[in-house]
Every structure is written in structure tokens, then in C-alpha cells.
PDB file of C-alpha atoms and ligand atoms in Angstrom:
ATOM      1  CA  MET A   1     -45.688 -25.712  59.089  1.00 86.00           C
ATOM      2  CA  ASN A   2     -42.351 -27.073  60.196  1.00 91.00           C
ATOM      3  CA  SER A   3     -40.134 -24.302  61.582  1.00 93.00           C
ATOM      4  CA  ASP A   4     -37.133 -25.269  59.440  1.00 96.00           C
ATOM      5  CA  ILE A   5     -39.354 -25.205  56.351  1.00 96.00           C
ATOM      6  CA  LYS A   6     -40.585 -21.756  57.406  1.00 96.00           C
ATOM      7  CA  ILE A   7     -36.994 -20.554  57.701  1.00 97.00           C
ATOM      8  CA  MET A   8     -36.127 -22.151  54.352  1.00 97.00           C
ATOM      9  CA  LEU A   9     -39.012 -20.364  52.657  1.00 97.00           C
ATOM     10  CA  GLU A  10     -37.902 -17.029  54.033  1.00 98.00           C
ATOM     11  CA  LEU A  11     -34.285 -17.693  53.046  1.00 98.00           C
ATOM     12  CA  GLN A  12     -35.398 -18.772  49.576  1.00 98.00           C
ATOM     13  CA  GLU A  13     -37.265 -15.491  49.171  1.00 98.00           C
ATOM     14  CA  TYR A  14     -34.185 -13.437  50.110  1.00 98.00           C
ATOM     15  CA  TRP A  15     -32.109 -15.603  47.798  1.00 98.00           C
ATOM     16  CA  ASP A  16     -34.517 -15.098  44.883  1.00 98.00           C
ATOM     17  CA  ASN A  17     -34.396 -11.338  45.414  1.00 98.00           C
ATOM     18  CA  ILE A  18     -30.596 -11.401  45.418  1.00 98.00           C
ATOM     19  CA  ARG A  19     -30.475 -13.490  42.257  1.00 97.00           C
ATOM     20  CA  SER A  20     -32.959 -11.416  40.314  1.00 97.00           C
ATOM     21  CA  SER A  21     -31.228  -8.145  41.245  1.00 97.00           C
ATOM     22  CA  LYS A  22     -27.818  -9.558  40.343  1.00 97.00           C
ATOM     23  CA  SER A  23     -29.120 -10.761  37.001  1.00 96.00           C
ATOM     24  CA  ALA A  24     -30.713  -7.340  36.326  1.00 95.00           C
ATOM     25  CA  ILE A  25     -27.324  -5.695  36.968  1.00 94.00           C
ATOM     26  CA  GLU A  26     -25.599  -8.201  34.688  1.00 94.00           C
ATOM     27  CA  LYS A  27     -28.160  -7.699  31.916  1.00 93.00           C
ATOM     28  CA  ALA A  28     -27.808  -3.916  32.018  1.00 90.00           C
ATOM     29  CA  LEU A  29     -24.025  -4.279  31.929  1.00 91.00           C
ATOM     30  CA  GLU A  30     -24.256  -6.604  28.936  1.00 92.00           C
ATOM     31  CA  SER A  31     -26.529  -4.285  26.982  1.00 89.00           C
ATOM     32  CA  THR A  32     -24.216  -1.335  27.716  1.00 89.00           C
ATOM     33  CA  ARG A  33     -21.249  -3.367  26.483  1.00 92.00           C
ATOM     34  CA  ALA A  34     -23.152  -4.369  23.336  1.00 90.00           C
ATOM     35  CA  ALA A  35     -24.047  -0.721  22.631  1.00 88.00           C
ATOM     36  CA  GLU A  36     -20.419   0.341  23.160  1.00 90.00           C
ATOM     37  CA  LYS A  37     -19.227  -2.363  20.789  1.00 93.00           C
ATOM     38  CA  GLU A  38     -21.737  -1.320  18.150  1.00 90.00           C
ATOM     39  CA  ILE A  39     -20.658   2.319  18.403  1.00 91.00           C
ATOM     40  CA  ALA A  40     -16.988   1.338  18.134  1.00 92.00           C
ATOM     41  CA  GLU A  41     -17.732  -0.679  14.989  1.00 92.00           C
ATOM     42  CA  HIS A  42     -19.704   2.170  13.438  1.00 91.00           C
ATOM     43  CA  THR A  43     -16.955   4.640  14.292  1.00 92.00           C
ATOM     44  CA  ARG A  44     -14.397   2.407  12.586  1.00 94.00           C
ATOM     45  CA  LYS A  45     -16.611   2.250   9.517  1.00 92.00           C
ATOM     46  CA  LEU A  46     -17.108   6.007   9.667  1.00 93.00           C
ATOM     47  CA  ASN A  47     -13.348   6.582   9.735  1.00 94.00           C
ATOM     48  CA  SER A  48     -12.812   4.323   6.777  1.00 94.00           C
ATOM     49  CA  ILE A  49     -15.499   6.161   4.766  1.00 93.00           C
ATOM     50  CA  GLY A  50     -13.888   9.430   5.876  1.00 93.00           C
ATOM     51  CA  ASN A  51     -10.612   8.207   4.379  1.00 94.00           C
ATOM     52  CA  SER A  52     -12.351   7.368   1.094  1.00 92.00           C
ATOM     53  CA  VAL A  53     -13.824  10.887   1.023  1.00 93.00           C
ATOM     54  CA  MET A  54     -10.344  12.381   1.489  1.00 95.00           C
ATOM     55  CA  GLU A  55      -8.811  10.165  -1.174  1.00 95.00           C
ATOM     56  CA  LEU A  56     -11.540  10.982  -3.690  1.00 93.00           C
ATOM     57  CA  LYS A  57     -11.252  14.697  -2.979  1.00 94.00           C
ATOM     58  CA  ASN A  58      -7.491  14.551  -3.553  1.00 96.00           C
ATOM     59  CA  SER A  59      -7.950  12.636  -6.810  1.00 94.00           C
ATOM     60  CA  VAL A  60     -10.524  15.135  -8.072  1.00 94.00           C
ATOM     61  CA  LYS A  61      -8.170  17.996  -7.167  1.00 95.00           C
ATOM     62  CA  ARG A  62      -5.263  16.310  -8.992  1.00 95.00           C
ATOM     63  CA  GLN A  63      -7.380  15.744 -12.074  1.00 94.00           C
ATOM     64  CA  GLU A  64      -8.594  19.316 -12.061  1.00 94.00           C
ATOM     65  CA  LEU A  65      -4.957  20.466 -11.960  1.00 96.00           C
ATOM     66  CA  ASP A  66      -4.142  18.125 -14.853  1.00 95.00           C
ATOM     67  CA  LEU A  67      -7.078  19.549 -16.815  1.00 94.00           C
ATOM     68  CA  ALA A  68      -5.904  23.109 -16.204  1.00 95.00           C
ATOM     69  CA  ASP A  69      -2.433  22.089 -17.297  1.00 95.00           C
ATOM     70  CA  MET A  70      -3.746  20.575 -20.545  1.00 94.00           C
ATOM     71  CA  GLY A  71      -5.805  23.694 -21.186  1.00 94.00           C
ATOM     72  CA  ASN A  72      -2.655  25.793 -20.864  1.00 95.00           C
ATOM     73  CA  ARG A  73      -0.806  23.526 -23.249  1.00 93.00           C
ATOM     74  CA  ILE A  74      -3.522  23.939 -25.877  1.00 93.00           C
ATOM     75  CA  LYS A  75      -3.456  27.698 -25.386  1.00 93.00           C
ATOM     76  CA  LYS A  76       0.307  27.771 -25.924  1.00 92.00           C
ATOM     77  CA  LEU A  77       0.041  25.608 -29.028  1.00 90.00           C
ATOM     78  CA  GLU A  78      -2.718  27.814 -30.418  1.00 89.00           C
ATOM     79  CA  ASP A  79      -0.630  30.926 -29.779  1.00 89.00           C
ATOM     80  CA  ARG A  80       2.310  29.468 -31.603  1.00 86.00           C
ATOM     81  CA  LYS A  81       0.164  28.681 -34.633  1.00 83.00           C
ATOM     82  CA  MET A  82       0.767  32.274 -35.845  1.00 83.00           C
ATOM     83  CA  MET A  83       4.446  31.589 -36.289  1.00 86.00           C
ATOM     84  CA  ILE A  84       3.960  28.459 -38.388  1.00 85.00           C
ATOM     85  CA  LYS A  85       5.024  28.826 -41.987  1.00 86.00           C
ATOM     86  CA  THR A  86       4.198  25.566 -43.777  1.00 90.00           C
ATOM     87  CA  GLU A  87       0.929  23.755 -44.279  1.00 91.00           C
ATOM     88  CA  LYS A  88       2.505  20.530 -43.084  1.00 91.00           C
ATOM     89  CA  GLU A  89       3.659  22.081 -39.832  1.00 89.00           C
ATOM     90  CA  LEU A  90       0.217  23.564 -39.245  1.00 90.00           C
ATOM     91  CA  HIS A  91      -1.384  20.183 -39.824  1.00 92.00           C
ATOM     92  CA  ALA A  92       0.933  18.512 -37.329  1.00 90.00           C
ATOM     93  CA  ARG A  93       0.218  21.196 -34.712  1.00 90.00           C
ATOM     94  CA  GLU A  94      -3.538  20.816 -35.154  1.00 91.00           C
ATOM     95  CA  LYS A  95      -3.215  17.084 -34.772  1.00 93.00           C
ATOM     96  CA  GLU A  96      -1.298  17.590 -31.535  1.00 92.00           C
ATOM     97  CA  ILE A  97      -4.010  19.912 -30.270  1.00 93.00           C
ATOM     98  CA  ASP A  98      -6.696  17.357 -31.185  1.00 94.00           C
ATOM     99  CA  VAL A  99      -4.934  14.671 -29.202  1.00 95.00           C
ATOM    100  CA  ILE A 100      -4.815  16.882 -26.107  1.00 95.00           C
ATOM    101  CA  ARG A 101      -8.476  17.861 -26.581  1.00 94.00           C
ATOM    102  CA  PHE A 102      -9.392  14.204 -26.719  1.00 96.00           C
ATOM    103  CA  ASP A 103      -7.434  13.552 -23.512  1.00 95.00           C
ATOM    104  CA  ILE A 104      -9.170  16.495 -21.860  1.00 95.00           C
ATOM    105  CA  GLY A 105     -12.542  15.066 -22.865  1.00 95.00           C
ATOM    106  CA  SER A 106     -11.896  11.669 -21.349  1.00 95.00           C
ATOM    107  CA  LEU A 107     -10.305  13.106 -18.219  1.00 94.00           C
ATOM    108  CA  GLU A 108     -13.285  15.426 -17.751  1.00 94.00           C
ATOM    109  CA  GLU A 109     -15.615  12.475 -18.006  1.00 96.00           C
ATOM    110  CA  LYS A 110     -13.548  10.546 -15.466  1.00 94.00           C
ATOM    111  CA  THR A 111     -13.546  13.536 -13.128  1.00 94.00           C
ATOM    112  CA  LEU A 112     -17.315  13.929 -13.362  1.00 95.00           C
ATOM    113  CA  THR A 113     -17.814  10.260 -12.519  1.00 95.00           C
ATOM    114  CA  MET A 114     -15.487  10.703  -9.576  1.00 93.00           C
ATOM    115  CA  ILE A 115     -17.380  13.779  -8.376  1.00 94.00           C
ATOM    116  CA  ASP A 116     -20.609  11.745  -8.513  1.00 95.00           C
ATOM    117  CA  GLU A 117     -18.948   9.004  -6.541  1.00 94.00           C
ATOM    118  CA  LEU A 118     -17.645  11.519  -4.019  1.00 93.00           C
ATOM    119  CA  ASP A 119     -21.138  12.902  -3.626  1.00 95.00           C
ATOM    120  CA  GLY A 120     -22.486   9.433  -2.830  1.00 94.00           C
ATOM    121  CA  VAL A 121     -19.723   8.656  -0.358  1.00 92.00           C
ATOM    122  CA  GLU A 122     -20.161  11.998   1.380  1.00 94.00           C
ATOM    123  CA  LYS A 123     -23.885  11.341   1.771  1.00 95.00           C
ATOM    124  CA  LYS A 124     -23.163   7.925   3.232  1.00 93.00           C
ATOM    125  CA  TYR A 125     -20.640   9.503   5.587  1.00 93.00           C
ATOM    126  CA  SER A 126     -23.026  12.125   6.911  1.00 94.00           C
ATOM    127  CA  GLN A 127     -25.810   9.557   7.379  1.00 94.00           C
ATOM    128  CA  LEU A 128     -23.538   7.267   9.330  1.00 92.00           C
ATOM    129  CA  GLU A 129     -22.155  10.159  11.325  1.00 93.00           C
ATOM    130  CA  GLN A 130     -25.662  11.142  12.342  1.00 94.00           C
ATOM    131  CA  ASP A 131     -26.421   7.535  13.192  1.00 91.00           C
ATOM    132  CA  VAL A 132     -23.343   7.270  15.428  1.00 90.00           C
ATOM    133  CA  ARG A 133     -24.206  10.533  17.195  1.00 92.00           C
ATOM    134  CA  GLN A 134     -27.739   9.359  17.919  1.00 93.00           C
ATOM    135  CA  LYS A 135     -26.425   6.048  19.194  1.00 89.00           C
ATOM    136  CA  GLU A 136     -24.008   7.873  21.485  1.00 90.00           C
ATOM    137  CA  ILE A 137     -26.810  10.018  22.872  1.00 92.00           C
ATOM    138  CA  ARG A 138     -28.925   6.906  23.486  1.00 89.00           C
ATOM    139  CA  LEU A 139     -25.976   5.155  25.119  1.00 88.00           C
ATOM    140  CA  ASN A 140     -25.391   8.067  27.475  1.00 89.00           C
ATOM    141  CA  ASP A 141     -29.053   8.021  28.483  1.00 89.00           C
ATOM    142  CA  ALA A 142     -28.842   4.269  28.995  1.00 87.00           C
ATOM    143  CA  ARG A 143     -25.710   4.704  31.112  1.00 88.00           C
ATOM    144  CA  LEU A 144     -27.482   7.158  33.403  1.00 90.00           C
ATOM    145  CA  LYS A 145     -30.473   4.870  33.755  1.00 89.00           C
ATOM    146  CA  PHE A 146     -28.159   1.917  34.247  1.00 90.00           C
ATOM    147  CA  ALA A 147     -26.266   3.665  37.064  1.00 91.00           C
ATOM    148  CA  GLN A 148     -29.529   4.427  38.872  1.00 93.00           C
ATOM    149  CA  GLU A 149     -30.883   0.912  38.348  1.00 92.00           C
ATOM    150  CA  THR A 150     -27.615  -0.640  39.460  1.00 94.00           C
ATOM    151  CA  SER A 151     -27.483   1.268  42.713  1.00 95.00           C
ATOM    152  CA  ARG A 152     -31.122   0.364  43.377  1.00 96.00           C
ATOM    153  CA  HIS A 153     -30.396  -3.312  42.738  1.00 97.00           C
ATOM    154  CA  GLU A 154     -27.208  -3.197  44.779  1.00 97.00           C
ATOM    155  CA  GLU A 155     -29.243  -1.920  47.695  1.00 97.00           C
ATOM    156  CA  ILE A 156     -31.717  -4.800  47.246  1.00 98.00           C
ATOM    157  CA  VAL A 157     -28.845  -7.285  47.162  1.00 98.00           C
ATOM    158  CA  ALA A 158     -27.236  -5.812  50.293  1.00 98.00           C
ATOM    159  CA  ARG A 159     -30.537  -5.700  52.204  1.00 98.00           C
ATOM    160  CA  ASN A 160     -31.440  -9.274  51.314  1.00 98.00           C
ATOM    161  CA  GLU A 161     -27.955 -10.598  51.972  1.00 98.00           C
ATOM    162  CA  GLU A 162     -28.077  -9.069  55.410  1.00 98.00           C
ATOM    163  CA  LYS A 163     -31.436 -10.686  56.155  1.00 98.00           C
ATOM    164  CA  PHE A 164     -30.247 -13.969  54.685  1.00 98.00           C
ATOM    165  CA  ASN A 165     -27.048 -14.017  56.727  1.00 97.00           C
ATOM    166  CA  SER A 166     -28.804 -13.241  59.964  1.00 97.00           C
ATOM    167  CA  LEU A 167     -31.402 -15.972  59.390  1.00 97.00           C
ATOM    168  CA  ILE A 168     -29.271 -18.821  58.019  1.00 97.00           C
ATOM    169  CA  GLY A 169     -27.857 -19.510  61.493  1.00 96.00           C
ATOM    170  CA  ARG A 170     -31.339 -20.442  62.656  1.00 96.00           C
ATOM    171  CA  LEU A 171     -31.714 -23.249  60.129  1.00 96.00           C
ATOM    172  CA  SER A 172     -31.044 -26.649  61.715  1.00 95.00           C
ATOM    173  CA  ALA A 173     -27.502 -27.801  61.018  1.00 94.00           C
ATOM    174  CA  GLY A 174     -28.744 -31.044  59.458  1.00 94.00           C
ATOM    175  CA  TYR A 175     -30.360 -29.242  56.505  1.00 96.00           C
ATOM    176  CA  LYS A 176     -28.014 -26.360  56.061  1.00 96.00           C
ATOM    177  CA  SER A 177     -25.363 -27.759  53.722  1.00 96.00           C
ATOM    178  CA  LYS A 178     -27.868 -29.412  51.348  1.00 96.00           C
ATOM    179  CA  PHE A 179     -30.032 -26.302  51.392  1.00 97.00           C
ATOM    180  CA  LEU A 180     -27.071 -24.045  50.535  1.00 97.00           C
ATOM    181  CA  LYS A 181     -25.915 -26.459  47.841  1.00 97.00           C
ATOM    182  CA  PHE A 182     -29.342 -26.245  46.191  1.00 97.00           C
ATOM    183  CA  LEU A 183     -29.353 -22.457  46.399  1.00 97.00           C
ATOM    184  CA  ASN A 184     -25.965 -22.288  44.743  1.00 97.00           C
ATOM    185  CA  SER A 185     -26.997 -24.606  41.917  1.00 96.00           C
ATOM    186  CA  ARG A 186     -27.937 -23.246  38.489  1.00 95.00           C
ATOM    187  CA  ASP A 187     -31.666 -22.970  39.223  1.00 95.00           C
ATOM    188  CA  GLY A 188     -31.049 -21.479  42.667  1.00 97.00           C
ATOM    189  CA  THR A 189     -34.026 -23.317  44.159  1.00 97.00           C
ATOM    190  CA  ALA A 190     -33.945 -25.350  47.361  1.00 98.00           C
ATOM    191  CA  ILE A 191     -37.589 -25.624  48.326  1.00 97.00           C
ATOM    192  CA  ALA A 192     -40.798 -26.240  46.406  1.00 97.00           C
ATOM    193  CA  ARG A 193     -44.471 -26.345  47.178  1.00 96.00           C
ATOM    194  CA  VAL A 194     -46.434 -29.543  46.653  1.00 96.00           C
ATOM    195  CA  GLU A 195     -49.865 -29.258  45.134  1.00 94.00           C
ATOM    196  CA  ASP A 196     -52.073 -32.265  44.369  1.00 92.00           C
ATOM    197  CA  GLU A 197     -49.100 -34.555  44.953  1.00 94.00           C
ATOM    198  CA  ILE A 198     -47.116 -32.683  42.300  1.00 96.00           C
ATOM    199  CA  CYS A 199     -43.737 -31.161  43.149  1.00 97.00           C
ATOM    200  CA  GLY A 200     -43.757 -27.454  42.304  1.00 96.00           C
ATOM    201  CA  PHE A 201     -40.173 -27.571  41.116  1.00 97.00           C
ATOM    202  CA  CYS A 202     -39.891 -30.670  38.905  1.00 97.00           C
ATOM    203  CA  ASN A 203     -43.631 -31.011  38.204  1.00 97.00           C
ATOM    204  CA  ARG A 204     -43.486 -34.721  38.800  1.00 97.00           C
ATOM    205  CA  LYS A 205     -45.970 -36.709  40.883  1.00 96.00           C
ATOM    206  CA  ILE A 206     -44.711 -37.771  44.300  1.00 96.00           C
ATOM    207  CA  PRO A 207     -45.984 -40.763  46.335  1.00 96.00           C
ATOM    208  CA  PRO A 208     -49.104 -39.934  48.442  1.00 94.00           C
ATOM    209  CA  TYR A 209     -47.306 -40.686  51.724  1.00 95.00           C
ATOM    210  CA  LEU A 210     -44.678 -38.087  50.838  1.00 94.00           C
ATOM    211  CA  ALA A 211     -47.338 -35.486  50.121  1.00 93.00           C
ATOM    212  CA  ILE A 212     -48.742 -36.149  53.582  1.00 93.00           C
ATOM    213  CA  GLU A 213     -45.284 -35.888  55.129  1.00 93.00           C
ATOM    214  CA  ALA A 214     -44.740 -32.600  53.361  1.00 93.00           C
ATOM    215  CA  SER A 215     -47.746 -31.158  55.165  1.00 92.00           C
ATOM    216  CA  LYS A 216     -46.727 -32.293  58.646  1.00 92.00           C
ATOM    217  CA  ASP A 217     -45.248 -29.848  61.131  1.00 92.00           C
ATOM    218  CA  ASP A 218     -42.805 -32.330  62.583  1.00 91.00           C
ATOM    219  CA  ARG A 219     -41.288 -33.451  59.269  1.00 90.00           C
ATOM    220  CA  VAL A 220     -38.980 -32.076  56.659  1.00 94.00           C
ATOM    221  CA  ALA A 221     -39.644 -33.939  53.417  1.00 95.00           C
ATOM    222  CA  THR A 222     -37.784 -33.949  50.149  1.00 96.00           C
ATOM    223  CA  CYS A 223     -39.062 -34.683  46.642  1.00 96.00           C
ATOM    224  CA  SER A 224     -38.442 -38.294  45.624  1.00 95.00           C
ATOM    225  CA  ASN A 225     -37.631 -37.099  42.117  1.00 96.00           C
ATOM    226  CA  CYS A 226     -35.605 -33.857  42.259  1.00 96.00           C
ATOM    227  CA  GLY A 227     -34.549 -34.007  45.884  1.00 96.00           C
ATOM    228  CA  LYS A 228     -35.635 -30.447  46.753  1.00 97.00           C
ATOM    229  CA  TYR A 229     -37.198 -29.766  50.128  1.00 97.00           C
ATOM    230  CA  ILE A 230     -40.958 -29.814  49.794  1.00 97.00           C
ATOM    231  CA  TYR A 231     -43.859 -28.371  51.793  1.00 96.00           C
ATOM    232  CA  LYS A 232     -47.598 -28.233  51.555  1.00 91.00           C
TER     233      LYS A 232
HETATM  234 ZN1   ZN B   1     -39.391 -32.378  42.624  1.00 64.81          ZN
END
């Protein structure tokens, strides 16, 4: 095998290691960010439900005070019944009491509905609260794991960068800039193996003479289709 090709293969291996470790770090960072965002959204929702709970509780309390107030009014009216002298007056007083009793009835109904509603909202709140807590616990675990994974991958990156940097100087100057350009492209690949006259990178057939060149020690061949360095 051509010595430049040998060097390229080794460099490509270091490069692949660097890329895969960097992408693992990025992926872990992304999933942590997504989990944080989800928790923030749930917490916002939780706070808004918490506000509804407070509002409902206050309304129920107000209505209960109103009911007590109405009860007192009826009691007062009943007490004063003793002092009434005429039939007409008594009739009017009883009518007044009936009106208040009717109001009490409808307000009681409204309050009961509200208490039911409050019950439902409180249940929803506690479910969501539990959900958020569990998510936070999971996120903390993930953060710990992420920190360990990241330092492991950072070590891999550093080790491979060191090897890469000490070897790149040995690649013949004529191939270096094209090789580095390929490595820094989106696919990060500079060299591919040829098998049965097929380029291992682009999977296209190359001319037979090129396949022979790719196997020679004194040549550095490139794919006629994708341009990557090829070897056999
Ligand atoms: Zn190719």
C-alpha cells in the first residue's frame, strides 16, 4: 500500500473518532436542553393551574361568606316576625324570606359546582406536580450521566486530535490540502476503499484501470466520480 494512503487511512480513523465523539457530546447536550425546556413548560402550566386553584378557593370562600350572611338575614327576619301586627305585613315578610331562601338555594348549587370543579383542578395540579418532580429527577440523573459521558468523549477527542496533529505533517504536501478539505466537508470522509471496481464512498463503478491504480503502491488514485482518495 502506498505510504501516503496508509497515513491517510490512519488520519481518517482519528478523524472519525473525533467526529463521533463530538457528535455524541452534541446529542447529549441537545437532549438535556430538550428535557430542560419540557420541564420549564410543565412548570409554567403547573403555575397557571396553581393560580386557578387559588382563584377557585377564594371564590368558594366568598360564596360561603355570602351564604352565611343570607342565613343571618333570614334569622333576623324570622325573629322580627313576632313583632308584626298585621296579616299583610306578615305576608310581605314571608315573601322576603322566600326570596332570600331561593337565592340561598341557587348560590349553594353554584358553590357545590365550584367545589367539584376545584376538586378536579386540584387533582390535575397534583398529577402534574408529580410528573414535573419525576422529570426533574430523571433530568438530574441524565445530567450526571451526561457529565461522565462528556468527559469520556472529550478525552477521546483530545487523544485523537493529538495523534492526528502529530501525523498530518507526514502526509505529502501535494495531498494535504485536498485531504483536509474532504475531512472538513459535511460527510467528513477523504478516503474510501474500492471493492470490485466500486468506490466505497459513492458506490459508483470506477474504470478498471483506476481500480488497478488504486491497488498500486506507487500511486495515489482518486475516484473518478466523487473525487475521494481511493485504495484497494
Ligand atoms: Zn467515489
